[in-house]
Structures are given as structure tokens and as C-alpha cells.
C-alpha positions as a printed Julia matrix, in Angstrom:
274×3 Matrix{Float64}:
   0.0    0.0     0.0
   1.34   3.37   -0.95
   0.71   6.41    1.17
  -0.27   9.69   -0.48
   2.64  12.02   -0.77
   2.06  15.19    1.28
   4.58  17.95    1.29
   4.79  20.28    4.29
   3.88  23.88    3.7
   6.95  26.1     3.53
   7.58  28.16    6.63
   7.61  31.33    4.54
   4.11  30.51    3.26
   2.72  30.01    6.75
   4.33  33.21    7.94
   2.99  35.13    4.95
  -0.49  33.74    5.52
  -0.43  34.82    9.15
   0.7   38.29    8.13
  -2.16  38.55    5.64
  -4.68  37.39    8.22
  -3.38  39.95   10.69
  -3.54  42.66    8.01
  -7.11  41.69    7.13
  -8.1   41.81   10.8
  -6.52  45.24   11.3
  -8.17  46.63    8.18
 -11.51  45.2     9.29
 -11.17  46.9    12.68
 -10.2   50.13   10.95
 -13.24  49.89    8.68
 -15.49  49.33   11.69
 -13.93  52.36   13.37
 -14.6   54.45   10.25
 -18.22  53.26   10.06
 -19.19  53.19   13.74
 -16.82  55.8    15.18
 -18.74  58.82   13.83
 -21.91  57.34   15.35
 -20.28  56.9    18.76
 -18.59  60.33   18.65
 -20.84  62.4    16.36
 -19.71  65.93   17.24
 -16.18  66.43   15.98
 -16.33  70.23   15.85
 -17.51  70.99   19.41
 -14.94  73.17   21.19
 -14.29  73.5    24.89
 -11.24  75.65   25.56
 -11.33  74.75   29.24
 -10.24  71.23   28.16
  -7.15  72.44   26.25
  -4.85  69.47   25.48
  -6.7   67.25   27.93
  -4.94  63.91   28.48
  -6.55  60.65   27.3
  -9.17  59.09   29.58
 -11.88  56.43   29.43
 -14.4   58.98   28.16
 -11.9   60.46   25.69
  -9.46  57.69   24.6
  -7.28  60.15   22.69
  -7.85  63.24   24.81
  -8.66  66.73   23.52
  -6.79  68.94   21.07
  -5.63  72.56   21.33
  -9.2   73.79   20.8
 -10.72  71.34   23.26
 -12.16  69.13   20.52
 -12.4   65.37   20.9
  -9.43  63.82   19.09
 -11.05  60.41   18.74
 -14.17  61.99   17.22
 -12.1   63.92   14.7
 -10.0   60.83   13.95
 -13.12  58.72   13.3
 -14.6   61.3    10.92
 -11.22  61.81    9.21
 -10.77  58.07    8.69
 -14.26  57.75    7.25
 -13.7   60.7     4.93
 -10.34  59.42    3.7
 -11.61  55.89    3.03
 -14.77  57.08    1.26
 -12.86  59.56   -0.9
 -10.2   56.98   -1.77
 -12.71  54.28   -2.74
 -14.78  56.75   -4.77
 -11.71  58.01   -6.64
 -10.46  54.51   -7.38
 -13.87  53.27   -8.57
 -14.22  56.28  -10.88
 -10.7   55.94  -12.26
 -11.08  52.18  -12.68
 -14.38  52.45  -14.57
 -13.19  55.3   -16.78
  -9.82  53.71  -17.53
 -11.22  50.23  -18.1
 -14.02  51.35  -20.44
 -11.65  53.62  -22.35
  -9.01  50.89  -22.62
 -11.47  48.31  -23.9
 -12.96  50.8   -26.37
  -9.51  51.7   -27.69
  -8.46  48.06  -28.11
 -11.81  46.92  -29.51
 -12.6   49.75  -31.93
  -9.1   50.79  -32.93
  -8.76  53.48  -35.6
  -9.52  57.06  -34.61
 -10.99  55.96  -31.26
  -7.7   54.35  -30.27
  -5.71  57.32  -31.59
  -7.83  59.84  -29.69
  -7.83  57.99  -26.37
  -4.15  57.1   -26.63
  -3.26  60.73  -27.34
  -5.34  61.87  -24.35
  -3.57  59.38  -22.1
  -0.17  60.55  -23.36
  -1.12  64.11  -22.44
  -1.87  63.02  -18.88
   1.32  60.98  -18.69
   3.32  64.07  -19.67
   2.02  65.78  -16.53
   3.09  64.32  -13.17
   0.12  62.94  -11.26
   0.92  65.06   -8.22
   0.92  68.18  -10.38
  -2.57  67.34  -11.67
  -3.84  66.9    -8.13
  -2.15  70.12   -6.98
  -3.73  72.05   -9.85
  -7.19  70.85   -8.88
  -6.54  71.38   -5.17
  -5.52  74.97   -5.87
  -8.86  75.52   -7.58
 -10.78  73.48   -5.02
  -9.98  75.6    -1.95
 -11.04  72.68    0.24
 -13.98  71.55   -1.92
 -14.31  67.76   -1.7
 -15.78  67.22   -5.15
 -13.04  69.14   -6.92
 -10.38  67.17   -5.05
 -12.2   63.97   -5.97
 -12.12  64.87   -9.68
  -8.42  65.71   -9.49
  -7.5   62.44   -7.76
  -9.59  60.38  -10.19
  -8.09  62.1   -13.23
  -4.6   61.47  -11.92
  -5.24  57.7   -11.77
  -7.46  56.74  -14.71
  -4.57  56.67  -17.21
  -2.88  53.79  -15.33
  -5.95  51.59  -15.76
  -6.33  52.69  -19.38
  -2.8   51.68  -20.38
  -2.96  48.28  -18.69
  -6.44  47.44  -20.0
  -5.67  48.66  -23.52
  -2.51  46.57  -23.77
  -4.03  43.42  -22.25
  -7.31  43.71  -24.14
  -5.47  44.08  -27.43
  -3.71  40.75  -26.87
  -6.89  38.95  -25.82
  -9.03  40.34  -28.65
  -6.41  39.31  -31.2
  -6.26  35.76  -29.84
  -7.79  32.66  -31.42
 -10.43  32.24  -28.7
 -12.03  35.6   -29.45
 -11.7   34.95  -33.17
 -13.59  31.68  -32.74
 -16.26  33.43  -30.65
 -16.71  35.92  -33.48
 -17.15  33.14  -36.03
 -19.86  31.6   -33.86
 -21.47  35.06  -33.47
 -21.47  34.81  -29.67
 -21.53  38.58  -29.28
 -19.61  41.15  -27.22
 -21.25  40.21  -23.92
 -19.91  36.68  -24.17
 -16.45  37.93  -25.13
 -16.4   40.34  -22.18
 -17.63  37.76  -19.67
 -15.76  34.72  -20.93
 -12.49  36.11  -22.25
 -11.75  39.73  -21.3
 -12.9   39.91  -17.69
 -11.03  36.78  -16.46
  -7.83  38.22  -17.92
  -8.32  41.74  -16.57
  -9.74  41.01  -13.12
  -6.52  40.03  -11.27
  -4.59  43.04  -12.54
  -7.43  45.47  -11.92
  -7.98  44.14   -8.4
  -4.31  44.58   -7.52
  -4.18  48.06   -9.06
  -7.37  49.14   -7.3
  -6.06  47.97   -3.93
  -2.86  49.93   -4.28
  -4.89  52.82   -5.71
  -6.86  53.11   -2.48
  -3.63  53.45   -0.51
  -2.25  55.96   -3.01
  -5.42  58.06   -2.85
  -5.42  58.13    0.95
  -1.75  59.1     1.0
  -2.26  61.81   -1.65
  -5.24  63.26    0.22
  -3.27  63.28    3.46
  -0.27  64.88    1.75
  -2.44  67.7     0.41
  -3.92  68.24    3.87
  -0.48  68.14    5.46
   0.87  70.94    3.23
  -2.33  72.97    3.65
  -3.73  72.81    0.1
  -6.23  70.0     0.61
  -9.34  69.83    2.75
  -9.59  72.92    4.92
 -10.52  73.12    8.63
 -12.73  72.57   10.5
 -13.34  69.43    8.4
 -11.23  66.66    9.96
  -8.7   64.97    7.66
  -5.72  62.79    8.54
  -2.98  64.95    7.02
  -4.55  68.12    8.37
  -4.76  66.58   11.84
  -1.02  65.82   11.74
  -0.23  69.41   10.76
  -2.45  70.84   13.49
  -0.91  68.56   16.13
   2.76  69.18   15.34
   3.13  72.39   17.42
   1.89  70.47   20.47
   3.85  67.26   19.98
   5.8   67.51   23.25
   2.69  68.31   25.31
   0.31  65.9    23.56
   2.16  63.4    21.31
  -0.94  61.22   20.94
  -2.59  63.9    18.79
  -0.13  63.43   15.91
   0.67  59.76   16.48
  -2.98  58.68   16.12
  -3.48  59.79   12.47
   0.03  58.57   11.59
  -0.89  55.15   12.99
  -4.08  55.1    10.92
  -2.16  55.89    7.73
   0.52  53.31    8.51
  -2.1   50.63    9.22
  -3.95  51.28    5.97
  -0.88  51.29    3.76
   0.86  48.33    5.43
  -2.37  46.32    5.52
  -3.1   46.85    1.83
   0.46  45.91    0.88
   0.28  42.73    2.96
  -3.07  41.7     1.49
  -1.93  42.13   -2.09
   1.39  40.33   -1.58
  -0.33  36.98   -2.1
  -1.81  37.77   -5.51
   1.31  39.61   -6.59
   3.4   36.52   -5.9
   1.04  34.06   -7.64
């Protein structure tokens, strides 16, 4: 009798799996904080100067800031705002870039020339410059910042989708589907989407982290969302002058940013390696 051959899982694989599970757990807790935190601490703008730089307590886990505002309330609203803006920007850029890339590869001709030329114009401008231009016009307006962040990212999806779709559409499987008159819906569902999904999922995950970091960078340098609206980068800037008296004020938003970025990188390491 022969026993089935079972190979032990490599130690690196087990360690990587544990890291991904820990990252997923941390991101889940962060998402719950973003969803439920504003409900538990609804008033992020209430000021009480008599509680200037109040130390953390059970009632106020992160204390009060220089204006007597609840730091945990502002952090919860800032986390929710950053996540919502990042997801909205990535979804918009993904849809626009994917549809444009498929249209360019499928139709070809003047459609491909026009869309490719438009993408080259955006590539010539650094993404940060595009965002800064819109943020200068926005003056703290969320929708203008959203448009700027989405425009800075759509070209990445367009280039990847256009290149990959061109290879798939020129393949024998799509040629056979055309001979059988199966239609564009079948080609999209059976051939294009399975090829594009892994790359788009990875790009979208990293895009969320990039959007959050870009939004925080704009707030940190004072050209993003304006006070009193809470935002992670803005909270860091406001807390810096009081770092020695209240270090938790600046460390809390930094920890949120670090958790988001490190968690997303750990989650995507599995698909990137396969």
C-alpha cells in the first residue's frame, strides 16, 4: 500500500499567511472604526477651551486637542472621509480607464488614436501636479479634489487594459467566438474579464492606498481639505506644534495611515506573488 505524498507547507508561506490574516483583521477593525466611530462620537467640531490638550481618559481615549475638541471623534470622521474619498476616486478611475481601454483596443482606428493621445497628455504631466492644480482651484472643496485624484489615476488603468485587451481580442479564442457570433457580452464575460480582473484588483487595492496618501499629503501641506473638516494629514499638521505636550494627537493619524498602507500591501502580496 502506498501512502499519499504530502509535502509540508513552507515556513515562509505560513508566515505570509499569518501576516495577511493579521492585516485583514486590522483593516476590518479600521473599517469598523470608520463606520461606527462617527456614530459613537458624532460631534467632531464641538470646542471646549477649558479642556485644552486634555490627556486621554476612558471617556476620551485620545484626549482633547488645542481647541478642546475630541481627538477620537475627529480621527473617526477623518478616517471615514479618507476611506470614502479613496474608494470613490479609485472606482471612478477604474471604470473610466477600463471602459476607455477596452474601447480603444476593440474599436481601434480614430478611437484608439484619440484615447491614446489623451492618455499621453496626462502621462506628460506628473500625477501630483494634476492633483495640486485641482486642489488649488478646489480651496477645500471635496468634489473638486475627488475629480483631481480620479483624473490622476485613470490613465494607469487605461494603459494596462488597452494593452491586455489588445492581446486577448487578437487571440484565437475571441476569433472563434466571433465566427460563432457569440456577441460582445460573451467575449467580455468569458475572455476579457477573467484576464483583466486580477490586474485590476491589484491596481485598485494599491490605488486606495495611493489616494489616501495623496489626500493626506495635500492636507499636510495645507492645500487639501480645509478646517474645520477633519482629515488625517490636516490633523497631523495641526498637532505638530503640540507634539511635546500631547504626542498622541499626531501619532494617532500617523498610525491610521501606517495601518492602511501596510495592511493593503500585505493583502496584495499573495496575488502579486502568484
